[in-house]
Amino acid sequence: MAQSRNDGTTPGEQDYAELRSLLLAPEQTRLEQLREQVEHIDLNAQNLSRVLPDAIALRGEGDHQLTHVLTPHVSEALGTSVRRQPHLIVDAIAPIMMPAIRQAIANALRSMVQSLNQTIEHSLSIQSLKWRVEALRTGKPFAEIVLLHTLRYRVEQVFLIHSQTGLLLAHAAGDSVAVQDQTLVSGMLSAIRSFVQDSFGAAPDQVLNTLQVGELTVWIEQGPAAILAAVIRGTPPENLRLHLQDILTRIHADRSEALARFTGDAATFASVTPLLEECLRAQFESRRRGIALMTWALMVVALLFTAWWGLSSYQERQRWQTYLSHLAAEPGLVVTNAESEGRRYRLTGLRDPLAADPAALLQDSGMDASRVESKWQAYYALDPTFILKRAGFVLSPPQTVQLSLEGSRLTAGGTAPADWIRHSRTVARALPGLDGYDDRRLVSCSLDVLRQQLIETSILFEQGRSNLASPDQLQDVRRIAELLRQLDDMARLAGAAVSVSIVGQTDIVGGPSLNRRLSESRARAVLDAIHPASFQALTFQARGMTPETELQRATPAVAHPQHRRASLDVTIQAVP
Amino acid sequence: MIEKKICMLGAFAVGKTSLVRRFVSSCFSEQYHTTIGVTVDKRSTTIDGTPLTMVLWDLYGEDEFQKLRASYLRGSSGYLLVLDGMRRATLDIALHIQERATDTLGPVPFVVLINKHDRRAEWDITEQDLAQLTQRGWSFVMSSAKTGQGVEDAFATLARAMLAPAHSSPTAGNTHGS
Ligand SMILES: Nc1nc2c(ncn2[C@@H]2O[C@H](COP(=O)(O)OP(=O)(O)OP(=O)(O)O)[C@@H](O)[C@H]2O)c(=O)[nH]1
Ligand SMILES: [Mg+2]
């Protein structure tokens, strides 16, 4: 051993190595080959692809290391992919997402529509007045009535019921809610559900999920093993249903095993009560201010209306009184009855046809004519103004006549045609309210006027002639005849004696005797032309007038054509 | 507190409602108001120290128009099968109902009540029929909703069977005759 130590390799060691190679040579070669193989193992993709899925599966089973390692890379790869080719992702997830989105939108819309409906429904504030009345009627405090009515909804009780047995699992009720026997309620609820489904043969998935009893609604949500029934007062929003569904799902998730094994011991579900209590929601109208505002507005409107109405009916009444007093003051109108009923007015009375028109007075008064019903009967008013007015109306005298009333005697003055005077005498006697008619002044006045006119009239002649041939002369004759006819009429009416003398005249040319004859024959020519016999009340006389006696003295010796004429002189005697 | 659903089954007018009234509120009426659908009632008792609430589903009685519906039956932990001693036909109906109930519920305990025992003299069901029932291994109780006879007994028997740890045998416990 010491020898071999000196050589570095002892003969013993060499032997050992030899022995080893002798004994193990084939294995050694094999080992060498294997090592070669292992060291040069070809880790190419092909080999790897064969083992990778198994490798990952193996590793994944063992622990979460693989997930941890891969997560950031996968996330990043996903991010990159989404950025580069978003449509791929969209295509992939659209079928999953769309129904969910649709449902979410539908729910949102539904609850929106519902809240809109509620807003519209309750925004009328007449309701708050009604509540006051109700509070008075029932003797309850107003606040309580408001609470009851403004309660939009309130989940009063929630039952968690075992579907199979209909037994109560858990129950929650709000404060001051009258609770019935919950066991019976849940049993009956299940029974009713079965009854409805059996009786109406609905499909298994179509179950009774709403009950409505007056103010109360029962919403029933169905889960795989349990149902959740919520007793709600008022109008619940649709999203409450989602909330109930959510709670029921959570209960199922948390207590799935207990639900499956339920044998009637509800104590095991005591822990879900807090979840049920989450369902006990309530919502009140948050619109008290709005209501008050509306009420005020309505009240103000009502007040204004009442005030306006009162004022207008007061004014109307005033107008009515004024109208009546105007009617009373108006001659020829007599109101026999005036009454009003609400805002309708009735009037009966007498009216002289000559009186003012009551309709015009009504219009002047400012009254609404459609509210006034008037009945006027005709009558003759006998007060002086009316008698006079009526006389004027009936007699319709010419402008030259003045009518006046002295006591109850009608007096006519001025001048008027005889026809009219005669006519008036008969008519005036028939006028009501008149005691007599006096037209003597009218007649005498008329006689004087006629006399004056006749005196101022003359007919001119040609020199030395006494015949009436020229148109001027004939026209004068006609005029004179007309005046005389009136005079004759008038004289007869007045019973007066009237004498008319026709005086012929000449100028200074010619001798006096000739002129005398000429003047006489001129007077006679006129007398002949007027047919004196036709005037019964007149007496005629024709005479000539010599120029020496009157005219020559008045005028110098100049032959004036106007002196060759005939004129009339009228004398009226004894006017009665 | 354990609650159990129990159905009242049997032909019409055998006295299901009357039995429930007797059991729950200890009263009886000669008047007959047929049950439409279901009436649910309950009574809490203590059975061998275990508090138990029996939720009683009083179903309408079966006749030729209305067959028993499985939906009411479902979830029952046991049932009372009521016969009218005065009408033998109710026995056949009961046999038929029991089959249906077993189909729906499986082997749950039940107790047969032969009702109107207060009018035993007018019974139509014979000793022979009763022997046959015993032969089937059914437990039955002679009952009268009018006098209350057998009522407490029947419910207690059923309750005990329902509370028993394993009630896998198709008939409830032992035959329980009078
Ligand atoms: N004498 C006597 N009459 C009974 C008894 N039980 C029930 N009745 C009478 O039998 C009739 C029917 O009773 P119900 O209890 O209504 O019968 P039901 O089985 O509920 O009938 P349906 O609901 O129609 O299926 C009633 O008039 C009862 O008064 C009893 O034990 N003795
Ligand atoms: Mg009944």
GROMACS .gro file of N, CA and C in nm, chain B residues 72-147:
model
  228
  648TYR      N    1  -9.978   1.887  -0.461
  648TYR     CA    2 -10.009   1.915  -0.320
  648TYR      C    3  -9.936   1.818  -0.227
  649LEU      N    4  -9.918   1.704  -0.277
  649LEU     CA    5  -9.863   1.596  -0.197
  649LEU      C    6  -9.713   1.616  -0.171
  650ARG      N    7  -9.650   1.671  -0.271
  650ARG     CA    8  -9.504   1.678  -0.271
  650ARG      C    9  -9.452   1.741  -0.142
  651GLY      N   10  -9.348   1.685  -0.089
  651GLY     CA   11  -9.286   1.742   0.030
  651GLY      C   12  -9.348   1.695   0.161
  652SER      N   13  -9.448   1.608   0.152
  652SER     CA   14  -9.508   1.558   0.275
  652SER      C   15  -9.415   1.460   0.345
  653SER      N   16  -9.408   1.475   0.476
  653SER     CA   17  -9.325   1.381   0.550
  653SER      C   18  -9.407   1.260   0.592
  654GLY      N   19  -9.537   1.276   0.578
  654GLY     CA   20  -9.625   1.165   0.612
  654GLY      C   21  -9.767   1.203   0.578
  655TYR      N   22  -9.858   1.110   0.588
  655TYR     CA   23  -9.996   1.146   0.559
  655TYR      C   24 -10.093   1.058   0.635
  656LEU      N   25 -10.213   1.112   0.651
  656LEU     CA   26 -10.321   1.034   0.709
  656LEU      C   27 -10.412   0.994   0.595
  657LEU      N   28 -10.443   0.866   0.591
  657LEU     CA   29 -10.529   0.816   0.485
  657LEU      C   30 -10.663   0.785   0.552
  658VAL      N   31 -10.765   0.861   0.515
  658VAL     CA   32 -10.891   0.853   0.588
  658VAL      C   33 -10.994   0.773   0.508
  659LEU      N   34 -11.063   0.687   0.577
  659LEU     CA   35 -11.173   0.610   0.517
  659LEU      C   36 -11.300   0.643   0.593
  660ASP      N   37 -11.410   0.624   0.526
  660ASP     CA   38 -11.538   0.642   0.594
  660ASP      C   39 -11.591   0.502   0.621
  661GLY      N   40 -11.599   0.466   0.749
  661GLY     CA   41 -11.644   0.332   0.784
  661GLY      C   42 -11.779   0.298   0.726
  662MET      N   43 -11.859   0.400   0.699
  662MET     CA   44 -11.994   0.376   0.651
  662MET      C   45 -12.001   0.356   0.500
  663ARG      N   46 -11.891   0.382   0.434
  663ARG     CA   47 -11.891   0.364   0.287
  663ARG      C   48 -11.773   0.275   0.250
  664ARG      N   49 -11.804   0.159   0.206
  664ARG     CA   50 -11.696   0.067   0.177
  664ARG      C   51 -11.612   0.114   0.058
  665ALA      N   52 -11.678   0.186  -0.030
  665ALA     CA   53 -11.608   0.236  -0.150
  665ALA      C   54 -11.486   0.319  -0.114
  666THR      N   55 -11.492   0.382   0.001
  666THR     CA   56 -11.380   0.469   0.038
  666THR      C   57 -11.253   0.387   0.063
  667LEU      N   58 -11.273   0.262   0.092
  667LEU     CA   59 -11.157   0.175   0.113
  667LEU      C   60 -11.081   0.156  -0.018
  668ASP      N   61 -11.156   0.129  -0.124
  668ASP     CA   62 -11.092   0.111  -0.255
  668ASP      C   63 -11.022   0.238  -0.299
  669ILE      N   64 -11.091   0.346  -0.275
  669ILE     CA   65 -11.029   0.474  -0.313
  669ILE      C   66 -10.900   0.494  -0.234
  670ALA      N   67 -10.903   0.459  -0.106
  670ALA     CA   68 -10.785   0.474  -0.021
  670ALA      C   69 -10.669   0.391  -0.074
  671LEU      N   70 -10.700   0.270  -0.115
  671LEU     CA   71 -10.594   0.184  -0.169
  671LEU      C   72 -10.530   0.249  -0.289
  672HIS      N   73 -10.615   0.302  -0.371
  672HIS     CA   74 -10.568   0.367  -0.493
  672HIS      C   75 -10.485   0.491  -0.461
  673ILE      N   76 -10.535   0.569  -0.366
  673ILE     CA   77 -10.463   0.692  -0.328
  673ILE      C   78 -10.327   0.656  -0.270
  674GLN      N   79 -10.325   0.552  -0.191
  674GLN     CA   80 -10.198   0.515  -0.126
  674GLN      C   81 -10.092   0.484  -0.231
  675GLU      N   82 -10.136   0.417  -0.338
  675GLU     CA   83 -10.041   0.386  -0.445
  675GLU      C   84  -9.985   0.515  -0.505
  676ARG      N   85 -10.078   0.607  -0.533
  676ARG     CA   86 -10.036   0.734  -0.592
  676ARG      C   87  -9.939   0.807  -0.501
  677ALA      N   88  -9.970   0.805  -0.372
  677ALA     CA   89  -9.886   0.877  -0.275
  677ALA      C   90  -9.748   0.815  -0.270
  678THR      N   91  -9.743   0.685  -0.274
  678THR     CA   92  -9.613   0.619  -0.270
  678THR      C   93  -9.532   0.655  -0.395
  679ASP      N   94  -9.603   0.663  -0.508
  679ASP     CA   95  -9.534   0.703  -0.632
  679ASP      C   96  -9.469   0.839  -0.616
  680THR      N   97  -9.542   0.929  -0.555
  680THR     CA   98  -9.494   1.066  -0.546
  680THR      C   99  -9.393   1.084  -0.433
  681LEU      N  100  -9.425   1.027  -0.319
  681LEU     CA  101  -9.348   1.059  -0.200
  681LEU      C  102  -9.244   0.954  -0.165
  682GLY      N  103  -9.260   0.837  -0.222
  682GLY     CA  104  -9.172   0.730  -0.179
  682GLY      C  105  -9.227   0.672  -0.049
  683PRO      N  106  -9.145   0.595   0.020
  683PRO     CA  107  -9.195   0.527   0.139
  683PRO      C  108  -9.200   0.618   0.261
  684VAL      N  109  -9.297   0.705   0.269
  684VAL     CA  110  -9.310   0.789   0.388
  684VAL      C  111  -9.415   0.724   0.479
  685PRO      N  112  -9.404   0.750   0.609
  685PRO     CA  113  -9.502   0.689   0.699
  685PRO      C  114  -9.643   0.744   0.678
  686PHE      N  115  -9.741   0.660   0.701
  686PHE     CA  116  -9.880   0.706   0.696
  686PHE      C  117  -9.963   0.624   0.793
  687VAL      N  118 -10.072   0.680   0.831
  687VAL     CA  119 -10.161   0.611   0.923
  687VAL      C  120 -10.300   0.609   0.860
  688VAL      N  121 -10.364   0.494   0.865
  688VAL     CA  122 -10.498   0.483   0.808
  688VAL      C  123 -10.599   0.510   0.919
  689LEU      N  124 -10.695   0.598   0.888
  689LEU     CA  125 -10.801   0.628   0.984
  689LEU      C  126 -10.932   0.574   0.928
  690ILE      N  127 -10.997   0.493   1.004
  690ILE     CA  128 -11.130   0.451   0.962
  690ILE      C  129 -11.226   0.531   1.048
  691ASN      N  130 -11.287   0.626   0.983
  691ASN     CA  131 -11.354   0.734   1.055
  691ASN      C  132 -11.502   0.705   1.075
  692LYS      N  133 -11.563   0.791   1.153
  692LYS     CA  134 -11.705   0.785   1.188
  692LYS      C  135 -11.733   0.661   1.274
  693HIS      N  136 -11.639   0.636   1.363
  693HIS     CA  137 -11.655   0.520   1.450
  693HIS      C  138 -11.770   0.537   1.545
  694ASP      N  139 -11.811   0.661   1.567
  694ASP     CA  140 -11.925   0.684   1.655
  694ASP      C  141 -12.053   0.623   1.597
  695ARG      N  142 -12.050   0.594   1.469
  695ARG     CA  143 -12.167   0.528   1.407
  695ARG      C  144 -12.128   0.388   1.361
  696ARG      N  145 -12.063   0.322   1.447
  696ARG     CA  146 -12.009   0.188   1.418
  696ARG      C  147 -12.118   0.095   1.365
  697ALA      N  148 -12.236   0.113   1.422
  697ALA     CA  149 -12.346   0.023   1.386
  697ALA      C  150 -12.378   0.028   1.237
  698GLU      N  151 -12.357   0.148   1.179
  698GLU     CA  152 -12.396   0.163   1.039
  698GLU      C  153 -12.280   0.134   0.945
  699TRP      N  154 -12.174   0.081   0.999
  699TRP     CA  155 -12.056   0.062   0.917
  699TRP      C  156 -12.078  -0.036   0.804
  700ASP      N  157 -12.009  -0.011   0.704
  700ASP     CA  158 -12.016  -0.087   0.581
  700ASP      C  159 -11.889  -0.172   0.568
  701ILE      N  160 -11.787  -0.120   0.633
  701ILE     CA  161 -11.657  -0.190   0.628
  701ILE      C  162 -11.659  -0.302   0.731
  702THR      N  163 -11.625  -0.419   0.686
  702THR     CA  164 -11.640  -0.537   0.773
  702THR      C  165 -11.510  -0.573   0.841
  703GLU      N  166 -11.522  -0.658   0.936
  703GLU     CA  167 -11.403  -0.708   1.006
  703GLU      C  168 -11.307  -0.772   0.907
  704GLN      N  169 -11.368  -0.829   0.806
  704GLN     CA  170 -11.287  -0.897   0.702
  704GLN      C  171 -11.198  -0.797   0.630
  705ASP      N  172 -11.259  -0.683   0.599
  705ASP     CA  173 -11.183  -0.575   0.533
  705ASP      C  174 -11.067  -0.532   0.621
  706LEU      N  175 -11.097  -0.519   0.750
  706LEU     CA  176 -10.995  -0.474   0.843
  706LEU      C  177 -10.881  -0.575   0.851
  707ALA      N  178 -10.918  -0.698   0.852
  707ALA     CA  179 -10.817  -0.803   0.857
  707ALA      C  180 -10.726  -0.796   0.735
  708GLN      N  181 -10.791  -0.762   0.624
  708GLN     CA  182 -10.714  -0.750   0.500
  708GLN      C  183 -10.611  -0.638   0.512
  709LEU      N  184 -10.654  -0.531   0.572
  709LEU     CA  185 -10.562  -0.416   0.590
  709LEU      C  186 -10.444  -0.458   0.677
  710THR      N  187 -10.476  -0.526   0.783
  710THR     CA  188 -10.369  -0.570   0.871
  710THR      C  189 -10.272  -0.659   0.795
  711GLN      N  190 -10.330  -0.735   0.709
  711GLN     CA  191 -10.248  -0.826   0.628
  711GLN      C  192 -10.150  -0.750   0.541
  712ARG      N  193 -10.197  -0.637   0.491
  712ARG     CA  194 -10.110  -0.552   0.408
  712ARG      C  195  -9.998  -0.490   0.489
  713GLY      N  196 -10.009  -0.500   0.619
  713GLY     CA  197  -9.909  -0.439   0.705
  713GLY      C  198  -9.937  -0.292   0.734
  714TRP      N  199 -10.062  -0.249   0.709
  714TRP     CA  200 -10.096  -0.111   0.736
  714TRP      C  201 -10.137  -0.095   0.881
  715SER      N  202 -10.095   0.020   0.937
  715SER     CA  203 -10.145   0.050   1.070
  715SER      C  204 -10.271   0.132   1.053
  716PHE      N  205 -10.376   0.099   1.126
  716PHE     CA  206 -10.496   0.181   1.115
  716PHE      C  207 -10.556   0.210   1.251
  717VAL      N  208 -10.629   0.315   1.254
  717VAL     CA  209 -10.689   0.363   1.378
  717VAL      C  210 -10.837   0.382   1.354
  718MET      N  211 -10.919   0.333   1.445
  718MET     CA  212 -11.062   0.364   1.439
  718MET      C  213 -11.078   0.503   1.498
  719SER      N  214 -11.144   0.589   1.420
  719SER     CA  215 -11.150   0.727   1.471
  719SER      C  216 -11.290   0.782   1.459
  720SER      N  217 -11.310   0.889   1.532
  720SER     CA  218 -11.434   0.965   1.516
  720SER      C  219 -11.402   1.112   1.537
  721ALA      N  220 -11.424   1.187   1.435
  721ALA     CA  221 -11.403   1.332   1.450
  721ALA      C  222 -11.508   1.388   1.543
  722LYS      N  223 -11.621   1.320   1.553
  722LYS     CA  224 -11.730   1.369   1.636
  722LYS      C  225 -11.694   1.356   1.785
  723THR      N  226 -11.646   1.239   1.821
  723THR     CA  227 -11.616   1.218   1.963
  723THR      C  228 -11.470   1.244   1.994
   0.00000   0.00000   0.00000
